[in-house]
Tab-separated table of C-alpha atoms in Angstrom:
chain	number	residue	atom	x	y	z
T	1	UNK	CA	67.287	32.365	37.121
T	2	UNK	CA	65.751	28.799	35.974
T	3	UNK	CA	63.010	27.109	37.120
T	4	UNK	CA	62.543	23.430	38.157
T	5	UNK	CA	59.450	21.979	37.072
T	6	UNK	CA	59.562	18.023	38.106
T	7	UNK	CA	57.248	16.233	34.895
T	8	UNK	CA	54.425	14.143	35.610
T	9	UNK	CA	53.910	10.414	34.900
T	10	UNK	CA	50.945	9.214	33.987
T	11	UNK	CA	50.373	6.652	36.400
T	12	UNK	CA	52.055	7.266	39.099
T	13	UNK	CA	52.016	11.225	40.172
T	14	UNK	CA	55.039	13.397	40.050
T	15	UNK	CA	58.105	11.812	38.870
T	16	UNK	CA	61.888	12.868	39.633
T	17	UNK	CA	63.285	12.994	36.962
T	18	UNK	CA	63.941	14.158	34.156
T	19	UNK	CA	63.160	17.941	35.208
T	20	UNK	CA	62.160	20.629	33.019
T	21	UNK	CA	63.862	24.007	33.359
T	22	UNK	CA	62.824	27.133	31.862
T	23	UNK	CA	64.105	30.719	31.918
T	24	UNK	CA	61.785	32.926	34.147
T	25	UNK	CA	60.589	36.355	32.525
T	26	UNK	CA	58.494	35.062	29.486
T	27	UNK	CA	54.523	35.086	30.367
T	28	UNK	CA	54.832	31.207	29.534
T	29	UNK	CA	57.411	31.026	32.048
T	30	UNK	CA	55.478	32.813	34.445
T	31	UNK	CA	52.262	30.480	33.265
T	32	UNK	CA	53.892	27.356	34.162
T	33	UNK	CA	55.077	29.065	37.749
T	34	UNK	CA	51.923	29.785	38.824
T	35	UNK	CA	50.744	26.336	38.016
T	36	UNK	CA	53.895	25.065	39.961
T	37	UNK	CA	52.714	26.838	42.734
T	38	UNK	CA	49.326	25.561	42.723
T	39	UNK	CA	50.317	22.187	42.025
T	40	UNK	CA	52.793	22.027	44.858
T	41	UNK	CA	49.726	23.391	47.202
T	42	UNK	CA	47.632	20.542	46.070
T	43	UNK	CA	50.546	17.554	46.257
T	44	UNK	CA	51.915	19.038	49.645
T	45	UNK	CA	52.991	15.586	50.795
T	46	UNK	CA	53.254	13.539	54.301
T	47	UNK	CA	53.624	10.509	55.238
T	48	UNK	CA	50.493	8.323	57.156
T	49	UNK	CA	50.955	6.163	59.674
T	50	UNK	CA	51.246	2.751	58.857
T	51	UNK	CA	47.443	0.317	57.768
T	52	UNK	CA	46.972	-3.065	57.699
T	53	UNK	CA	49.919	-4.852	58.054
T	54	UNK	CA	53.254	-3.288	56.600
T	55	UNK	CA	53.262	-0.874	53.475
T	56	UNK	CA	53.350	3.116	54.764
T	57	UNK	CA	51.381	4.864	51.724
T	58	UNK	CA	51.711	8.415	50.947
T	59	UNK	CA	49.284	11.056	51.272
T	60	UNK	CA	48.883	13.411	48.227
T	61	UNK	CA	45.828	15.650	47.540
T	62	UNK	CA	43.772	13.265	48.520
T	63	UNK	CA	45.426	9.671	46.941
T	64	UNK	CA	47.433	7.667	49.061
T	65	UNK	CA	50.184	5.660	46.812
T	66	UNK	CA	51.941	3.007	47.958
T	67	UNK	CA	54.155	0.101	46.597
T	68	UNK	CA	51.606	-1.867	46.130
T	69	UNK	CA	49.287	-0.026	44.046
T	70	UNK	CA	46.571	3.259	44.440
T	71	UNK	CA	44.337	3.299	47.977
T	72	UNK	CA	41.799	6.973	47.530
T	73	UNK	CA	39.567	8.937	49.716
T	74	UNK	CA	36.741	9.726	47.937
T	75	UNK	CA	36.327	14.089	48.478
T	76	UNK	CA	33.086	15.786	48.720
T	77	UNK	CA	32.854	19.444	48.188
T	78	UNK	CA	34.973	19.380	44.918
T	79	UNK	CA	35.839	18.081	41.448
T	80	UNK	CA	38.813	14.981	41.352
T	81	UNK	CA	40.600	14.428	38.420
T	82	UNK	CA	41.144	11.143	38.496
T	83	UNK	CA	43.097	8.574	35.758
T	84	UNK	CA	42.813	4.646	34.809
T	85	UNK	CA	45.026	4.157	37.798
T	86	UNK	CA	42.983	6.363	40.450
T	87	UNK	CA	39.156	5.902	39.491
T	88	UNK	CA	38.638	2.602	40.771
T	89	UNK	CA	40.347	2.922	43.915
T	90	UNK	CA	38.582	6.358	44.233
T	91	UNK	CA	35.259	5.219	43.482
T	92	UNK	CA	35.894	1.719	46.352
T	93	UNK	CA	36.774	4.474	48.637
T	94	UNK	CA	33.266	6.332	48.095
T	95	UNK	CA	31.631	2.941	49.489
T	96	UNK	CA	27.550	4.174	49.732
T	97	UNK	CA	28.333	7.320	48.374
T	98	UNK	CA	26.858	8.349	45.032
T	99	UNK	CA	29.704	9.450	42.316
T	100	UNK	CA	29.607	11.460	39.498
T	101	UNK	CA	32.099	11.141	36.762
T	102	UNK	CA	32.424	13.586	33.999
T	103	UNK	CA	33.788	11.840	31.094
T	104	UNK	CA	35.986	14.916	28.833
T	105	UNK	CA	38.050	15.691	26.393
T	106	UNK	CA	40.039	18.819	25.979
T	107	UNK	CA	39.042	19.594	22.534
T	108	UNK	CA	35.309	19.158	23.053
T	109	UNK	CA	33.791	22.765	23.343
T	110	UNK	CA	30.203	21.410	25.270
T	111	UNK	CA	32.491	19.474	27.911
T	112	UNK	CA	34.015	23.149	28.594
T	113	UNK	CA	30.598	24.774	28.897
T	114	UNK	CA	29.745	22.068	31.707
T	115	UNK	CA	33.049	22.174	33.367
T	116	UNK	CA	32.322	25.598	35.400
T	117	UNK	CA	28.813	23.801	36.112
T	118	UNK	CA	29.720	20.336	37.326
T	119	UNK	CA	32.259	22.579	39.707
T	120	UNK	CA	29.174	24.420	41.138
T	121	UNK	CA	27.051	21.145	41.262
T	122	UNK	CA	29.681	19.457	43.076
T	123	UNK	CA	30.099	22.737	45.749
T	124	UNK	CA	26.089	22.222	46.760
T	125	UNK	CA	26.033	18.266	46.796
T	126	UNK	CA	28.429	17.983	49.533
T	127	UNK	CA	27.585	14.139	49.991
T	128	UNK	CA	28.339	13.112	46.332
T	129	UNK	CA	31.981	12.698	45.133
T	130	UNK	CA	32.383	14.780	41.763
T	131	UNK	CA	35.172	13.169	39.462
T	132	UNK	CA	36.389	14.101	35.911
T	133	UNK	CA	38.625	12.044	33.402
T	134	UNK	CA	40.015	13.174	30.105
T	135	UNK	CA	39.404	10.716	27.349
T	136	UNK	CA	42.770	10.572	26.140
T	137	UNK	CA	45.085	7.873	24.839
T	138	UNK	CA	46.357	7.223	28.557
T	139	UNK	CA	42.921	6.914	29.634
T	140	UNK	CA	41.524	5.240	26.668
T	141	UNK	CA	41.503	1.662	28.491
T	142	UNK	CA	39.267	3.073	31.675
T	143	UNK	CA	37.002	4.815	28.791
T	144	UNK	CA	36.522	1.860	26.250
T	145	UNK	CA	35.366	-0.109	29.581
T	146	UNK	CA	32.992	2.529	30.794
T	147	UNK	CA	31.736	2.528	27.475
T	148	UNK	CA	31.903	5.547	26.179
T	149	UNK	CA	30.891	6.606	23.077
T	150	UNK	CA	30.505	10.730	22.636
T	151	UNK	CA	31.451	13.619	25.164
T	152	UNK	CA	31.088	14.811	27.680
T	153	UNK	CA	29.153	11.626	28.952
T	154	UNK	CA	28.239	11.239	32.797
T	155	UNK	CA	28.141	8.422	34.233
T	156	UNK	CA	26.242	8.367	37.831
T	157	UNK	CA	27.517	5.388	40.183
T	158	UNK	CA	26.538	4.077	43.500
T	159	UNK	CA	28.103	0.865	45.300
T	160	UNK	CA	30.836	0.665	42.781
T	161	UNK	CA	28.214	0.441	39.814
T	162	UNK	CA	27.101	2.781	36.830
T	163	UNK	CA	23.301	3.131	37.473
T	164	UNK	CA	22.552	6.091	35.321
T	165	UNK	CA	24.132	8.014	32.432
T	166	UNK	CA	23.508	11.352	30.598
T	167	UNK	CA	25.358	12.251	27.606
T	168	UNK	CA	25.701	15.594	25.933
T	169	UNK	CA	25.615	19.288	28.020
T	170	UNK	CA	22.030	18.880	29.583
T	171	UNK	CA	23.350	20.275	33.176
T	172	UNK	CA	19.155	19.942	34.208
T	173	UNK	CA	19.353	16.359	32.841
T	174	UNK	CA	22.487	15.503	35.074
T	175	UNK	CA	21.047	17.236	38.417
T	176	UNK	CA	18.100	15.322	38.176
T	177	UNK	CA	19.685	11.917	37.879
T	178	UNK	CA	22.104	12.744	40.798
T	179	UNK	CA	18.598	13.884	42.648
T	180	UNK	CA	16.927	10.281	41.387
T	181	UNK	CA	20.131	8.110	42.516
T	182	UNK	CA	20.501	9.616	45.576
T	183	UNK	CA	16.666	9.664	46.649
T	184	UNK	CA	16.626	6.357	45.547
């Protein structure tokens, strides 16, 4: 028995082609299935009705794509991974809304001691949107103009603008900005 794993491009979601199979039975196999399965939960896909004036976009956990380019509805209640394609449109979406992005890299041991914590924060602040990007080479454009310089870095926006940043794991540091740019 194979299984069909469609690969993922980085700027626009899953791709069709070329597919990945892989013989079911080794844990790696059964790795990747599980993540299939999740993944598929998460891009379960429909079609919206038709806005402003001709394109149809496509719904997927959240993003709507269309031909022209990215339209995103800024979630509360959760952490958004979000790319150099996705943030902007994402953060637009948010309007008033105070965002939190949580600027990562895989390697970087403090960004995976604040991961489980931003993921809590983001549960209780149900009127911020919580987003993470990974500072890789496909994101390295979005990062160099956010300015980054060490990780993990935070950047706190509100009305499409960075108006505070913390930088390093300081988890008490980060709740009190959000506190101070959303009281403020």
């Amino acid at each position: 028995m194979a299984l069909r794993i469609p690969t993922i491009s980085s700027s626009h979601g899953l791709a069709s082609s070329p597919a990945v199979f892989l013989a079911v039975g080794s844990s790696w196999a059964s790795s990747a299935a599980a993540a299939v399965q999740k993944r598929s939960l998460l891009l379960s896909t429909t079609t919206s009705e038709t806005r402003g004036g001709g394109v149809a976009p496509v719904r997927s956990s959240g993003l709507e794509t269309t031909s022209v380019g990215v339209r995103a509805e800024a979630i509360t209640g959760q952490v958004t991974e979000v790319n150099k394609d996705t943030f902007w449109p994402i953060v637009e979406a948010a309007g008033d809304k105070v965002v939190v992005l949580d600027m990562y890299t895989e390697w970087c041991g403090p960004c995976k001691v604040m991961a489980p914590k931003f993921q809590e924060m983001s549960e209780k602040n149900l009127d911020v949107v919580f987003l993470k990007l990974d500072c890789n080479q496909d994101n390295k454009p979005l990062a160099k103009e956010l300015g980054i310089k060490v990780v993990p870095t935070f950047k706190i926006l509100k009305g499409g603008k960075v108006v505070k940043e913390v930088t390093g794991a300081k988890i008490e540091e980060l709740a009190h900005a959000i506190d101070t740019v959303k009281s403020g």
